[in-house]
């Protein structure tokens, strides 16, 4: 039963090379975190929910496939638009086979939370990257609530979770600021009778809380020791809702940085989510001197949205020192931000990045080694990343994506600002979050080739 999922060896090689200024308008794909939650939370409502603007990429398709295997009817009505027929809290059905979450930590950890309220065994697994990632951070609280877990060595995937009809509500203090931990425990809390609380050391993204409220759940949040305590009331039925998913600021980070690195660029990004728990990248880039105009768009739902106009003045970015308080609201954007720092004047320091070690790859190490290979001085001190920028790095290297979409996209973007192109092996991983990345960047005029054959 405990079989790992098959890994598709990603032979695809992509390249990013120097070229002219970027121009044009782009709508980035739907937010990945919000798309996962749209399917997962809709699945627990009673009746049909609607979600528009959803990300259609491997990670979210994995969540959809797992939910279908758990008896949830999901229909695609148009590109990015879905009808999800929720089965109600406690209403999931035992799956026939293993639930394969692919590359997605969000899928694995949030599904684990939902499954704890269901009295049947289910096996969660994923690709080689996901099977290396820590799961104890969700297993510990879910175990305290009464679910049972059998795991591979070190508490990793594959895991078998056997839930119960009698979940115990808990107050759980998480050692890490993690929206995956928070949402997982809150989703489990929906199935417990009483109030379940998660205390996080710093506020992580709050998409789960916003969406749960939209579905009629009683969710409260209050400050706690510099962090946040979030509570949900269990055993209240969720009503269906309509969700409008904004563009993903984590994807927007790549064209944003690419435009900033090329002199004379002017790029507009439309409909990007600007939830304040996600916008550290904008504050950081502006602190580096970036010219980013923001026009607020009327909210389509629970999440704020804006259009951006970014202008590149090559060589004008300045180094920045970002404290650890940036980490939760910038966590997925450090790869893009590191490329901006690689081309800025001076030494940038990003502090408190321990969590980057347990992402789709060890991103701290992947950034350090990739930057060094491309001719940029970079080093790690404790959990800080230091980057000594240079306006036109050498490039001319081949880097491995380490099954990490953001590492792949970041180095392709860096290549556009280098003297020589950067090649990325294993670029197929980009399909986990932005299948049309190469096409979108080429439309803006970037010399990014994602069709290149492996040599
Ligand atoms: C996510 C939370 C973050 C983030 C990940 C998506 C989510 O992870 O890095 O890409 O959707 O909740 P952590 O919760 O591990 O910080």
Tab-separated table of C-alpha atoms and ligand atoms in Angstrom:
chain	number	residue	atom	x	y	z
A	1	UNK	CA	0.000	0.000	0.000
A	2	UNK	CA	2.861	2.358	0.864
A	3	UNK	CA	4.044	2.937	-2.651
A	4	UNK	CA	5.708	6.166	-3.608
A	5	UNK	CA	4.198	7.987	-6.545
A	6	UNK	CA	6.037	7.746	-9.837
A	7	UNK	CA	8.287	10.682	-10.605
A	8	UNK	CA	8.430	11.947	-14.128
A	9	UNK	CA	12.099	12.582	-14.823
A	10	UNK	CA	11.977	16.124	-16.161
A	11	UNK	CA	14.480	16.187	-18.991
A	12	UNK	CA	13.288	19.562	-20.213
A	13	UNK	CA	15.912	22.240	-20.380
A	14	UNK	CA	14.984	25.914	-20.639
A	15	UNK	CA	17.115	28.973	-21.136
A	16	UNK	CA	16.966	32.650	-20.254
A	17	UNK	CA	19.304	35.015	-22.057
A	18	UNK	CA	20.034	38.685	-22.570
A	19	UNK	CA	17.670	40.677	-24.784
A	20	UNK	CA	15.909	44.002	-25.146
A	21	UNK	CA	13.453	45.862	-22.933
A	22	UNK	CA	10.234	44.154	-21.863
A	23	UNK	CA	6.885	45.697	-22.681
A	24	UNK	CA	3.214	44.806	-22.675
A	25	UNK	CA	0.413	43.716	-20.449
A	26	UNK	CA	0.033	40.397	-18.666
A	27	UNK	CA	-2.581	38.640	-16.565
A	28	UNK	CA	-0.762	36.211	-14.313
A	29	UNK	CA	-2.392	32.850	-13.477
A	30	UNK	CA	-4.745	32.421	-10.527
A	31	UNK	CA	-3.364	32.357	-7.008
A	32	UNK	CA	-2.183	28.863	-6.119
A	33	UNK	CA	-2.915	29.042	-2.371
A	34	UNK	CA	-6.406	30.402	-2.940
A	35	UNK	CA	-7.148	27.919	-5.746
A	36	UNK	CA	-6.260	24.934	-3.516
A	37	UNK	CA	-8.458	26.314	-0.760
A	38	UNK	CA	-11.335	27.003	-3.167
A	39	UNK	CA	-11.541	23.306	-4.054
A	40	UNK	CA	-10.850	21.953	-0.573
A	41	UNK	CA	-13.265	24.180	1.317
A	42	UNK	CA	-15.988	23.922	-1.348
A	43	UNK	CA	-15.712	20.137	-0.978
A	44	UNK	CA	-16.791	20.446	2.662
A	45	UNK	CA	-19.781	22.727	2.001
A	46	UNK	CA	-23.296	21.372	1.549
A	47	UNK	CA	-24.190	21.917	-2.122
A	48	UNK	CA	-22.652	23.512	-5.162
A	49	UNK	CA	-19.967	26.190	-5.005
A	50	UNK	CA	-18.507	28.074	-7.908
A	51	UNK	CA	-14.881	29.074	-8.378
A	52	UNK	CA	-13.600	31.327	-11.172
A	53	UNK	CA	-10.070	32.348	-12.103
A	54	UNK	CA	-8.585	29.134	-10.660
A	55	UNK	CA	-5.013	28.196	-11.356
A	56	UNK	CA	-4.846	25.297	-13.818
A	57	UNK	CA	-1.434	23.880	-13.045
A	58	UNK	CA	-0.202	20.509	-11.803
A	59	UNK	CA	-0.354	21.371	-8.072
A	60	UNK	CA	-3.999	22.371	-8.111
A	61	UNK	CA	-4.919	19.563	-10.521
A	62	UNK	CA	-3.450	17.175	-7.935
A	63	UNK	CA	-5.779	18.606	-5.285
A	64	UNK	CA	-8.728	18.209	-7.646
A	65	UNK	CA	-7.805	14.597	-8.412
A	66	UNK	CA	-7.495	13.760	-4.696
A	67	UNK	CA	-10.893	15.321	-3.965
A	68	UNK	CA	-12.500	13.389	-6.817
A	69	UNK	CA	-11.005	10.208	-5.353
A	70	UNK	CA	-12.694	11.186	-2.072
A	71	UNK	CA	-16.102	11.386	-3.759
A	72	UNK	CA	-16.315	15.098	-4.606
A	73	UNK	CA	-17.884	16.016	-7.942
A	74	UNK	CA	-15.873	18.767	-9.668
A	75	UNK	CA	-16.925	20.057	-13.091
A	76	UNK	CA	-14.936	22.431	-15.287
A	77	UNK	CA	-17.322	24.834	-16.982
A	78	UNK	CA	-14.783	27.106	-18.751
A	79	UNK	CA	-11.019	27.722	-18.502
A	80	UNK	CA	-10.355	28.397	-14.809
A	81	UNK	CA	-14.043	28.040	-13.880
A	82	UNK	CA	-15.426	25.153	-11.869
A	83	UNK	CA	-18.532	23.926	-10.085
A	84	UNK	CA	-17.716	21.932	-6.975
A	85	UNK	CA	-20.442	19.807	-5.435
A	86	UNK	CA	-19.584	19.755	-1.741
A	87	UNK	CA	-20.335	16.675	0.349
A	88	UNK	CA	-20.454	18.444	3.723
A	89	UNK	CA	-18.145	18.280	6.741
A	90	UNK	CA	-17.655	14.520	7.524
A	91	UNK	CA	-18.963	13.672	4.014
A	92	UNK	CA	-15.817	12.485	2.181
A	93	UNK	CA	-15.786	8.865	0.954
A	94	UNK	CA	-12.925	6.364	1.416
A	95	UNK	CA	-10.612	6.498	-1.615
A	96	UNK	CA	-9.864	3.402	-3.709
A	97	UNK	CA	-6.167	4.152	-4.112
A	98	UNK	CA	-3.338	6.330	-2.911
A	99	UNK	CA	-3.885	10.106	-2.901
A	100	UNK	CA	-0.997	11.504	-4.944
A	101	UNK	CA	-0.310	15.168	-4.149
A	102	UNK	CA	2.467	15.445	-6.737
A	103	UNK	CA	4.776	18.346	-5.844
A	104	UNK	CA	2.264	20.124	-3.618
A	105	UNK	CA	2.880	20.603	0.102
A	106	UNK	CA	-0.362	22.551	0.382
A	107	UNK	CA	-2.359	19.634	-1.040
A	108	UNK	CA	-0.728	17.077	1.279
A	109	UNK	CA	-0.919	19.112	4.475
A	110	UNK	CA	-4.430	20.503	3.989
A	111	UNK	CA	-5.845	17.142	2.919
A	112	UNK	CA	-4.281	15.564	6.021
A	113	UNK	CA	-6.282	18.052	8.110
A	114	UNK	CA	-9.556	17.273	6.351
A	115	UNK	CA	-9.030	13.520	6.519
A	116	UNK	CA	-8.634	13.551	10.322
A	117	UNK	CA	-12.398	14.084	10.598
A	118	UNK	CA	-13.178	10.986	8.550
A	119	UNK	CA	-13.119	7.533	10.113
A	120	UNK	CA	-11.317	5.658	7.334
A	121	UNK	CA	-7.681	5.162	6.362
A	122	UNK	CA	-6.232	7.126	3.431
A	123	UNK	CA	-2.684	7.203	2.064
A	124	UNK	CA	-1.127	10.507	1.023
A	125	UNK	CA	2.013	10.601	-1.074
A	126	UNK	CA	3.821	12.819	-3.564
A	127	UNK	CA	6.839	13.206	-5.822
A	128	UNK	CA	10.476	12.932	-4.708
A	129	UNK	CA	10.545	16.585	-3.632
A	130	UNK	CA	7.382	16.308	-1.533
A	131	UNK	CA	8.476	13.006	0.018
A	132	UNK	CA	11.520	14.811	1.437
A	133	UNK	CA	9.481	17.567	3.105
A	134	UNK	CA	8.568	17.592	6.828
A	135	UNK	CA	5.047	16.501	7.714
A	136	UNK	CA	5.423	16.364	11.519
A	137	UNK	CA	4.377	19.983	11.713
A	138	UNK	CA	0.843	18.911	10.759
A	139	UNK	CA	0.915	15.350	12.064
A	140	UNK	CA	1.637	16.480	15.656
A	141	UNK	CA	-1.432	18.718	16.066
A	142	UNK	CA	-3.685	16.340	14.108
A	143	UNK	CA	-2.479	13.435	16.233
A	144	UNK	CA	-3.293	15.470	19.364
A	145	UNK	CA	-6.823	15.860	17.971
A	146	UNK	CA	-7.209	12.070	17.839
A	147	UNK	CA	-6.250	10.992	14.310
A	148	UNK	CA	-3.756	8.167	13.763
A	149	UNK	CA	-0.744	8.355	11.471
A	150	UNK	CA	1.665	5.826	10.011
A	151	UNK	CA	4.532	7.555	8.226
A	152	UNK	CA	7.679	6.816	6.290
A	153	UNK	CA	10.965	7.439	8.118
A	154	UNK	CA	11.276	10.853	9.738
A	155	UNK	CA	7.527	11.495	9.645
A	156	UNK	CA	7.592	11.942	5.894
A	157	UNK	CA	5.301	10.877	3.070
A	158	UNK	CA	3.864	8.420	2.261
A	159	UNK	CA	1.598	8.690	5.308
A	160	UNK	CA	-1.530	6.801	6.186
A	161	UNK	CA	-3.996	8.902	8.096
A	162	UNK	CA	-6.918	7.307	9.875
A	163	UNK	CA	-9.372	9.859	11.078
A	164	UNK	CA	-12.146	9.668	13.644
A	165	UNK	CA	-15.715	10.883	14.112
A	166	UNK	CA	-14.739	12.101	17.578
A	167	UNK	CA	-12.017	14.661	16.970
A	168	UNK	CA	-10.933	16.592	20.020
A	169	UNK	CA	-10.675	20.384	19.645
A	170	UNK	CA	-7.230	21.631	20.677
A	171	UNK	CA	-5.251	24.822	21.110
A	172	UNK	CA	-2.058	24.248	19.143
A	173	UNK	CA	0.988	26.480	19.254
A	174	UNK	CA	2.931	26.062	16.053
A	175	UNK	CA	6.709	26.485	16.163
A	176	UNK	CA	6.672	27.897	12.629
A	177	UNK	CA	4.615	30.633	10.974
A	178	UNK	CA	2.994	28.386	8.385
A	179	UNK	CA	-0.308	28.890	6.607
A	180	UNK	CA	-0.283	25.221	5.688
A	181	UNK	CA	-0.142	24.198	9.358
A	182	UNK	CA	-2.720	26.810	10.327
A	183	UNK	CA	-5.178	25.891	7.573
A	184	UNK	CA	-4.685	22.161	8.100
A	185	UNK	CA	-5.573	22.421	11.798
A	186	UNK	CA	-8.497	24.770	11.105
A	187	UNK	CA	-9.878	22.343	8.493
A	188	UNK	CA	-9.579	19.536	11.039
A	189	UNK	CA	-11.245	21.851	13.587
A	190	UNK	CA	-14.324	22.039	11.356
A	191	UNK	CA	-14.866	18.369	12.222
A	192	UNK	CA	-14.343	18.672	16.013
A	193	UNK	CA	-17.070	19.614	18.480
A	194	UNK	CA	-15.873	22.791	20.118
A	195	UNK	CA	-13.357	25.485	19.349
A	196	UNK	CA	-9.993	24.662	17.760
A	197	UNK	CA	-7.255	27.291	17.969
A	198	UNK	CA	-3.899	27.636	16.229
A	199	UNK	CA	-1.310	30.041	17.603
A	200	UNK	CA	1.374	31.070	15.130
A	201	UNK	CA	4.563	32.959	16.044
A	202	UNK	CA	4.011	35.474	13.230
A	203	UNK	CA	1.008	35.929	11.022
A	204	UNK	CA	1.126	33.749	7.909
A	205	UNK	CA	-1.115	34.212	4.848
A	206	UNK	CA	-4.778	34.351	5.877
A	207	UNK	CA	-6.540	33.103	2.731
A	208	UNK	CA	-7.962	30.114	4.627
A	209	UNK	CA	-9.554	32.266	7.317
A	210	UNK	CA	-11.040	34.676	4.773
A	211	UNK	CA	-12.481	31.866	2.701
A	212	UNK	CA	-13.842	29.898	5.640
A	213	UNK	CA	-15.751	32.999	6.752
A	214	UNK	CA	-17.177	33.303	3.227
A	215	UNK	CA	-18.538	29.795	3.579
A	216	UNK	CA	-20.231	30.721	6.866
A	217	UNK	CA	-17.693	29.305	9.321
A	218	UNK	CA	-17.143	31.143	12.591
A	219	UNK	CA	-13.476	32.121	12.561
A	220	UNK	CA	-11.890	34.612	14.939
A	221	UNK	CA	-8.354	35.969	15.169
A	222	UNK	CA	-6.549	37.878	17.890
A	223	UNK	CA	-3.008	39.019	18.565
A	224	UNK	CA	-0.947	36.603	20.693
A	225	UNK	CA	2.670	37.218	21.791
A	226	UNK	CA	3.710	39.019	18.627
A	227	UNK	CA	1.900	36.422	16.549
A	228	UNK	CA	-1.683	35.456	15.965
A	229	UNK	CA	-4.222	33.085	17.503
A	230	UNK	CA	-6.879	31.893	15.059
A	231	UNK	CA	-9.929	29.888	16.133
A	232	UNK	CA	-12.669	28.011	14.337
A	233	UNK	CA	-15.925	26.675	15.709
A	234	UNK	CA	-16.401	23.032	14.788
A	235	UNK	CA	-19.403	21.054	13.558
A	236	UNK	CA	-21.116	24.011	11.920
A	237	UNK	CA	-22.277	23.253	8.379
A	238	UNK	CA	-20.615	25.246	5.600
A	239	UNK	CA	-22.845	26.862	2.990
A	240	UNK	CA	-21.711	26.965	-0.645
A	241	UNK	CA	-20.079	30.137	-1.952
A	242	UNK	CA	-18.810	31.818	-5.124
A	243	UNK	CA	-15.066	32.405	-5.178
A	244	UNK	CA	-13.187	34.769	-7.493
A	245	UNK	CA	-9.497	33.825	-7.439
A	246	UNK	CA	-7.136	36.787	-7.994
A	247	UNK	CA	-3.851	36.597	-9.925
A	248	UNK	CA	-0.950	35.095	-7.997
A	249	UNK	CA	1.479	37.677	-6.629
A	250	UNK	CA	4.034	34.856	-6.300
A	251	UNK	CA	3.896	34.344	-10.079
A	252	UNK	CA	3.750	38.095	-10.746
A	253	UNK	CA	7.084	38.384	-8.915
A	254	UNK	CA	8.933	36.914	-11.934
A	255	UNK	CA	7.828	39.324	-14.701
A	256	UNK	CA	8.024	42.119	-12.135
A	257	UNK	CA	11.675	41.438	-11.389
A	258	UNK	CA	12.469	40.700	-15.056
A	259	UNK	CA	11.100	44.120	-16.036
A	260	UNK	CA	13.052	45.852	-13.270
A	261	UNK	CA	16.296	44.273	-14.430
A	262	UNK	CA	16.065	45.478	-18.028
A	263	UNK	CA	16.546	49.132	-18.855
A	264	UNK	CA	13.581	50.794	-20.581
A	265	UNK	CA	11.074	48.048	-19.720
A	266	UNK	CA	7.481	48.938	-19.007
A	267	UNK	CA	5.126	46.124	-18.062
A	268	UNK	CA	1.561	46.081	-16.748
A	269	UNK	CA	0.352	43.226	-14.592
A	270	UNK	CA	-3.402	42.952	-14.209
A	271	UNK	CA	-5.624	41.636	-11.450
A	272	UNK	CA	-2.934	40.613	-8.970
A	273	UNK	CA	-3.937	39.659	-5.417
A	274	UNK	CA	-2.575	42.125	-2.859
A	275	UNK	CA	-3.522	40.490	0.414
A	276	UNK	CA	-1.194	42.236	2.900
A	277	UNK	CA	0.000	38.861	4.209
A	278	UNK	CA	1.567	38.281	0.746
A	279	UNK	CA	2.984	41.611	-0.369
A	280	UNK	CA	6.439	41.646	1.241
A	281	UNK	CA	7.919	41.424	-2.283
A	282	UNK	CA	6.428	44.810	-3.209
A	283	UNK	CA	7.705	46.498	-0.049
A	284	UNK	CA	11.125	44.948	-0.554
A	285	UNK	CA	11.440	45.940	-4.217
A	286	UNK	CA	10.254	49.474	-3.470
A	287	UNK	CA	12.844	49.686	-0.691
A	288	UNK	CA	15.394	48.766	-3.382
A	289	UNK	CA	14.240	51.757	-5.435
A	290	UNK	CA	11.908	49.961	-7.846
A	291	UNK	CA	9.347	51.998	-9.748
A	292	UNK	CA	6.100	50.074	-9.204
A	293	UNK	CA	2.794	51.893	-9.597
A	294	UNK	CA	-0.219	50.254	-8.033
A	295	UNK	CA	-3.857	50.874	-8.875
A	296	UNK	CA	-6.368	49.254	-6.592
A	297	UNK	CA	-9.151	47.386	-8.378
A	298	UNK	CA	-12.556	46.948	-6.794
A	299	UNK	CA	-12.512	43.739	-4.757
A	300	UNK	CA	-14.151	40.810	-6.474
A	301	UNK	CA	-14.499	38.881	-3.241
A	302	UNK	CA	-12.683	38.291	-0.001
A	303	UNK	CA	-9.283	39.298	-1.398
A	304	UNK	CA	-7.901	42.728	-2.427
A	305	UNK	CA	-6.699	43.100	-6.035
A	306	UNK	CA	-4.554	45.645	-7.904
A	307	UNK	CA	-3.071	46.370	-11.329
A	308	UNK	CA	0.628	47.157	-11.475
A	309	UNK	CA	2.776	49.163	-13.836
A	310	UNK	CA	6.490	48.521	-13.446
A	311	UNK	CA	9.292	50.400	-15.162
A	312	UNK	CA	12.854	49.153	-15.420
A	313	UNK	CA	15.804	51.455	-15.121
A	314	UNK	CA	18.677	49.026	-15.561
A	315	UNK	CA	21.337	49.116	-12.869
A	316	UNK	CA	19.347	51.394	-10.544
A	317	UNK	CA	18.306	48.899	-7.864
A	318	UNK	CA	19.987	49.253	-4.468
A	319	UNK	CA	20.803	46.478	-2.010
A	320	UNK	CA	18.401	45.935	0.887
A	321	UNK	CA	18.496	44.424	4.386
A	322	UNK	CA	15.249	42.566	5.119
A	323	UNK	CA	14.515	41.514	8.688
A	324	UNK	CA	12.987	38.156	9.664
A	325	UNK	CA	9.573	39.817	9.991
A	326	UNK	CA	9.489	39.884	6.188
A	327	UNK	CA	9.755	36.117	5.906
A	328	UNK	CA	6.116	34.965	6.332
A	329	UNK	CA	4.754	37.555	3.898
A	330	UNK	CA	7.558	37.106	1.346
A	331	UNK	CA	8.289	33.409	1.780
A	332	UNK	CA	7.702	32.250	-1.820
A	333	UNK	CA	9.200	35.381	-3.370
A	334	UNK	CA	12.805	35.116	-2.102
A	335	UNK	CA	13.938	33.313	-5.269
A	336	UNK	CA	12.689	36.227	-7.438
A	337	UNK	CA	13.915	38.765	-4.909
A	338	UNK	CA	17.355	37.136	-4.820
A	339	UNK	CA	17.653	37.761	-8.567
A	340	UNK	CA	16.848	41.443	-8.031
A	341	UNK	CA	19.533	41.521	-5.304
A	342	UNK	CA	21.979	39.777	-7.658
A	343	UNK	CA	21.752	42.778	-9.998
A	344	UNK	CA	21.511	45.525	-7.330
A	345	UNK	CA	24.275	47.813	-6.128
A	346	UNK	CA	25.684	46.574	-2.812
A	347	UNK	CA	25.247	43.630	-0.470
A	348	UNK	CA	21.685	42.548	0.303
A	349	UNK	CA	20.859	40.530	3.377
A	350	UNK	CA	17.647	38.520	3.769
A	351	UNK	CA	17.301	37.450	7.382
A	352	UNK	CA	15.543	34.532	9.027
A	353	UNK	CA	15.043	32.257	6.014
A	354	UNK	CA	15.215	28.892	7.818
A	355	UNK	CA	11.874	27.857	6.305
A	356	UNK	CA	13.375	28.118	2.806
A	357	UNK	CA	15.327	24.943	3.572
A	358	UNK	CA	12.095	22.886	3.558
A	359	UNK	CA	10.357	24.176	0.457
A	360	UNK	CA	10.130	22.298	-2.862
A	361	UNK	CA	13.938	22.229	-2.597
A	362	UNK	CA	16.396	23.589	-0.036
A	363	UNK	CA	15.971	27.041	-1.540
A	364	UNK	CA	18.639	28.671	0.587
A	365	UNK	CA	21.232	26.270	-0.765
A	366	UNK	CA	19.809	26.261	-4.314
A	367	UNK	CA	19.953	30.067	-4.422
A	368	UNK	CA	23.464	30.237	-2.998
A	369	UNK	CA	24.957	27.647	-5.331
A	370	UNK	CA	23.069	28.862	-8.414
A	371	UNK	CA	24.061	32.481	-7.840
A	372	UNK	CA	27.676	31.567	-7.249
A	373	UNK	CA	27.718	29.478	-10.432
A	374	UNK	CA	26.345	32.485	-12.343
A	375	UNK	CA	29.161	34.691	-11.029
A	376	UNK	CA	27.316	36.385	-8.159
A	377	UNK	CA	28.916	36.305	-4.704
A	378	UNK	CA	26.398	34.764	-2.304
A	379	UNK	CA	26.700	33.145	1.094
A	380	UNK	CA	24.609	31.824	3.969
A	381	UNK	CA	25.171	32.969	7.563
A	382	UNK	CA	22.949	31.024	9.966
A	383	UNK	CA	19.535	31.460	8.351
A	384	UNK	CA	20.445	34.629	6.447
A	385	UNK	CA	21.199	34.868	2.736
A	386	UNK	CA	23.740	37.495	1.653
A	387	UNK	CA	24.063	38.512	-1.982
A	388	UNK	CA	26.618	40.879	-3.428
A	389	UNK	CA	24.972	42.408	-6.461
A	390	UNK	CA	26.551	43.279	-9.770
A	391	UNK	CA	24.648	45.080	-12.580
A	392	UNK	CA	25.396	42.450	-15.241
A	393	UNK	CA	26.289	39.023	-13.799
A	394	UNK	CA	28.306	36.629	-15.927
A	395	UNK	CA	25.693	33.864	-16.321
A	396	UNK	CA	26.709	31.217	-18.858
A	397	UNK	CA	25.857	28.257	-16.595
A	398	UNK	CA	23.497	25.321	-16.433
A	399	UNK	CA	21.524	24.977	-13.212
A	400	UNK	CA	19.327	22.140	-11.971
A	401	UNK	CA	15.799	23.063	-10.892
A	402	UNK	CA	15.855	20.457	-8.054
A	403	UNK	CA	12.148	19.820	-8.818
A	404	UNK	CA	11.493	23.413	-7.708
A	405	UNK	CA	9.429	25.609	-10.027
A	406	UNK	CA	10.430	28.867	-8.363
A	407	UNK	CA	14.151	28.084	-8.551
A	408	UNK	CA	13.694	27.318	-12.257
A	409	UNK	CA	11.785	30.532	-13.030
A	410	UNK	CA	14.102	32.690	-10.910
A	411	UNK	CA	17.259	31.611	-12.721
A	412	UNK	CA	15.610	31.965	-16.140
A	413	UNK	CA	14.775	35.553	-15.175
A	414	UNK	CA	18.341	36.135	-13.960
A	415	UNK	CA	19.594	34.877	-17.319
A	416	UNK	CA	17.812	37.778	-19.036
A	417	UNK	CA	20.024	40.206	-17.096
A	418	UNK	CA	23.305	38.298	-17.552
A	419	UNK	CA	26.061	38.608	-20.125
A	420	UNK	CA	25.561	34.952	-21.142
A	421	UNK	CA	22.333	32.875	-20.986
A	422	UNK	CA	21.485	30.624	-18.040
A	423	UNK	CA	20.134	27.154	-18.792
A	424	UNK	CA	17.872	25.331	-16.358
A	425	UNK	CA	17.547	21.551	-16.355
A	426	UNK	CA	14.332	20.027	-15.053
A	427	UNK	CA	12.322	23.032	-16.184
A	428	UNK	CA	9.198	20.864	-16.566
A	429	UNK	CA	8.628	21.558	-12.869
A	430	UNK	CA	7.418	25.048	-13.843
A	431	UNK	CA	4.158	23.366	-14.829
A	432	UNK	CA	3.332	22.907	-11.136
A	433	UNK	CA	2.466	26.603	-10.838
A	434	UNK	CA	2.592	28.363	-14.233
A	435	UNK	CA	2.428	26.120	-17.312
A	436	UNK	CA	2.442	29.125	-19.709
A	437	UNK	CA	5.360	30.917	-18.018
A	438	UNK	CA	7.687	30.749	-21.029
A	439	UNK	CA	5.021	31.885	-23.474
A	440	UNK	CA	3.943	34.756	-21.200
A	441	UNK	CA	7.507	35.973	-20.732
A	442	UNK	CA	8.227	35.739	-24.465
A	443	UNK	CA	5.120	37.822	-25.164
A	444	UNK	CA	6.665	40.556	-23.034
A	445	UNK	CA	9.816	40.252	-25.135
A	446	UNK	CA	11.989	38.263	-22.722
A	447	UNK	CA	14.493	35.872	-24.292
A	448	UNK	CA	13.231	32.895	-22.289
A	449	UNK	CA	13.020	29.638	-24.182
A	450	UNK	CA	11.164	26.854	-22.403
A	451	UNK	CA	10.951	24.603	-25.427
A	452	UNK	CA	14.684	23.865	-25.637
A	453	UNK	CA	15.479	20.166	-25.840
A	454	UNK	CA	17.751	18.540	-23.297
A	455	UNK	CA	21.289	18.220	-24.588
B	1	LIG	C1	1.208	28.001	1.351
B	1	LIG	C2	1.916	28.390	2.446
B	1	LIG	C3	3.372	28.568	2.429
B	1	LIG	C4	3.904	28.725	1.021
B	1	LIG	C5	3.331	27.703	0.089
B	1	LIG	C6	1.824	27.824	0.035
B	1	LIG	C7	-0.241	27.800	1.499
B	1	LIG	O1	3.981	27.419	2.986
B	1	LIG	O2	5.295	28.652	1.014
B	1	LIG	O3	3.842	27.868	-1.203
B	1	LIG	O4	-0.956	27.710	0.479
B	1	LIG	O5	-0.710	27.723	2.628
B	1	LIG	P1	4.191	27.243	4.583
B	1	LIG	O6	2.866	27.123	5.195
B	1	LIG	O7	5.004	25.989	4.709
B	1	LIG	O8	4.931	28.464	5.003
